[in-house]
Amino acid sequence: SSLIDLILGVNSPQSGRILISDLPPKLAVQRWPGMISYVPQDIYLVSGSILENIVLGYPLDEVDMSQVIRAIKLSSLDGYIENLPNGINHQVGENGDKLSGGQRQRVALARALYSNPKILILDEATSSLDGETEANVTDSIHKLKGEVTVVLIAHRLSTVRQADVVVYLD
């Protein structure tokens, strides 16, 4: 979590510097909104629809539905949404209380992917998923190789099995 705070520009390093495209993280985020997406361990959802939670912060009349559909597929949320009577307009309840933990994580992942980020930071973002869904999400994220830099924090080795570089921090 401390490393994530440094990458996101929440905290500044005591020595050295962190640069994203030659800019400190705060300036990179200001210059390129949506370039960095973050899925924390503790997911926050607003009382509203799945769609509203995916495009949180964007005006609903400007939603790019092709990007929404892409994000839904990459987060393995499509099968769940297809079985809902209201589909993407399904109400999630207060902080997503009508969804399971895994469904909440997949909505948060779809939110992170909606902006088509160049850096995707996942902090235990698959910890509430069952094994099969975790494998699907991990495979989808692996398909982003070459398009997105993924920083994946995980305690399970199975989550990082396809990573190019694995760093163990103690």
Short mmCIF file of C-alpha atoms in Angstrom, two decimals, residues 33-123:
data_model
loop_
_atom_site.label_atom_id
_atom_site.label_comp_id
_atom_site.label_asym_id
_atom_site.label_seq_id
_atom_site.Cartn_x
_atom_site.Cartn_y
_atom_site.Cartn_z
CA PRO A 33 -6.86 12.19 -16.55
CA GLY A 34 -7.77 8.51 -16.62
CA MET A 35 -4.23 7.45 -17.55
CA ILE A 36 -3.80 5.79 -14.16
CA SER A 37 -6.56 3.61 -12.74
CA TYR A 38 -6.58 2.09 -9.29
CA VAL A 39 -8.62 -0.74 -7.80
CA PRO A 40 -8.18 -0.80 -4.02
CA GLN A 41 -8.80 -3.68 -1.64
CA ASP A 42 -11.82 -1.95 -0.15
CA ILE A 43 -14.28 -1.15 -2.91
CA TYR A 44 -16.63 1.82 -2.70
CA LEU A 45 -19.79 1.82 -4.79
CA VAL A 46 -22.47 4.49 -4.95
CA SER A 47 -26.14 3.71 -4.56
CA GLY A 48 -27.13 3.48 -8.21
CA SER A 49 -26.90 1.20 -11.21
CA ILE A 50 -24.00 -0.95 -12.35
CA LEU A 51 -23.58 1.48 -15.26
CA GLU A 52 -23.45 4.50 -12.96
CA ASN A 53 -20.78 2.79 -10.87
CA ILE A 54 -18.68 1.88 -13.89
CA VAL A 55 -18.72 5.41 -15.34
CA LEU A 56 -18.52 7.13 -11.94
CA GLY A 57 -17.32 10.70 -12.42
CA TYR A 58 -18.27 10.89 -16.09
CA PRO A 59 -21.52 12.57 -17.26
CA LEU A 60 -24.07 9.88 -18.17
CA ASP A 61 -24.99 11.68 -21.41
CA GLU A 62 -21.36 11.36 -22.57
CA VAL A 63 -20.89 7.67 -21.81
CA ASP A 64 -19.04 5.67 -24.46
CA MET A 65 -21.02 2.43 -24.41
CA SER A 66 -18.40 0.59 -26.48
CA GLN A 67 -15.88 1.34 -23.71
CA VAL A 68 -18.39 0.25 -21.06
CA ILE A 69 -18.94 -3.07 -22.86
CA ARG A 70 -15.19 -3.57 -23.26
CA ALA A 71 -14.63 -2.91 -19.55
CA ILE A 72 -17.46 -5.27 -18.60
CA LYS A 73 -16.01 -8.06 -20.71
CA LEU A 74 -12.46 -7.55 -19.44
CA SER A 75 -13.69 -7.64 -15.85
CA SER A 76 -15.69 -10.85 -16.48
CA LEU A 77 -18.88 -9.07 -15.43
CA ASP A 78 -20.71 -9.78 -18.69
CA GLY A 79 -22.12 -13.19 -17.71
CA TYR A 80 -23.53 -11.79 -14.48
CA ILE A 81 -25.10 -8.74 -16.15
CA GLU A 82 -26.68 -10.83 -18.93
CA ASN A 83 -28.68 -12.74 -16.31
CA LEU A 84 -30.11 -9.64 -14.61
CA PRO A 85 -33.63 -8.50 -15.58
CA ASN A 86 -32.46 -4.87 -15.78
CA GLY A 87 -29.00 -5.73 -17.07
CA ILE A 88 -26.53 -2.90 -16.71
CA ASN A 89 -29.24 -0.78 -15.06
CA HIS A 90 -29.45 -3.19 -12.09
CA GLN A 91 -29.39 -1.24 -8.83
CA VAL A 92 -26.45 -2.22 -6.62
CA GLY A 93 -27.86 -0.90 -3.33
CA GLU A 94 -26.10 1.14 -0.68
CA ASN A 95 -22.35 0.67 -1.27
CA GLY A 96 -23.14 -2.36 -3.42
CA ASP A 97 -24.89 -4.35 -0.68
CA LYS A 98 -26.99 -6.16 -3.32
CA LEU A 99 -23.81 -7.59 -4.86
CA SER A 100 -21.41 -10.25 -3.65
CA GLY A 101 -17.83 -9.28 -2.80
CA GLY A 102 -16.62 -10.69 -6.11
CA GLN A 103 -19.27 -8.81 -8.08
CA ARG A 104 -18.32 -5.59 -6.29
CA GLN A 105 -14.66 -6.14 -7.18
CA ARG A 106 -15.52 -6.77 -10.82
CA VAL A 107 -17.60 -3.56 -10.98
CA ALA A 108 -14.62 -1.68 -9.52
CA LEU A 109 -12.31 -3.31 -12.07
CA ALA A 110 -14.69 -2.37 -14.91
CA ARG A 111 -14.67 1.21 -13.54
CA ALA A 112 -10.88 1.23 -13.61
CA LEU A 113 -10.79 -0.12 -17.17
CA TYR A 114 -13.47 2.25 -18.51
CA SER A 115 -11.01 5.15 -18.87
CA ASN A 116 -8.71 2.95 -20.99
CA PRO A 117 -5.75 3.53 -18.64
CA LYS A 118 -2.09 3.16 -19.51
CA ILE A 119 -1.26 2.20 -15.90
CA LEU A 120 -3.57 -0.10 -13.95
CA ILE A 121 -2.88 -0.60 -10.26
CA LEU A 122 -4.63 -3.54 -8.62
CA ASP A 123 -4.33 -3.91 -4.85
#
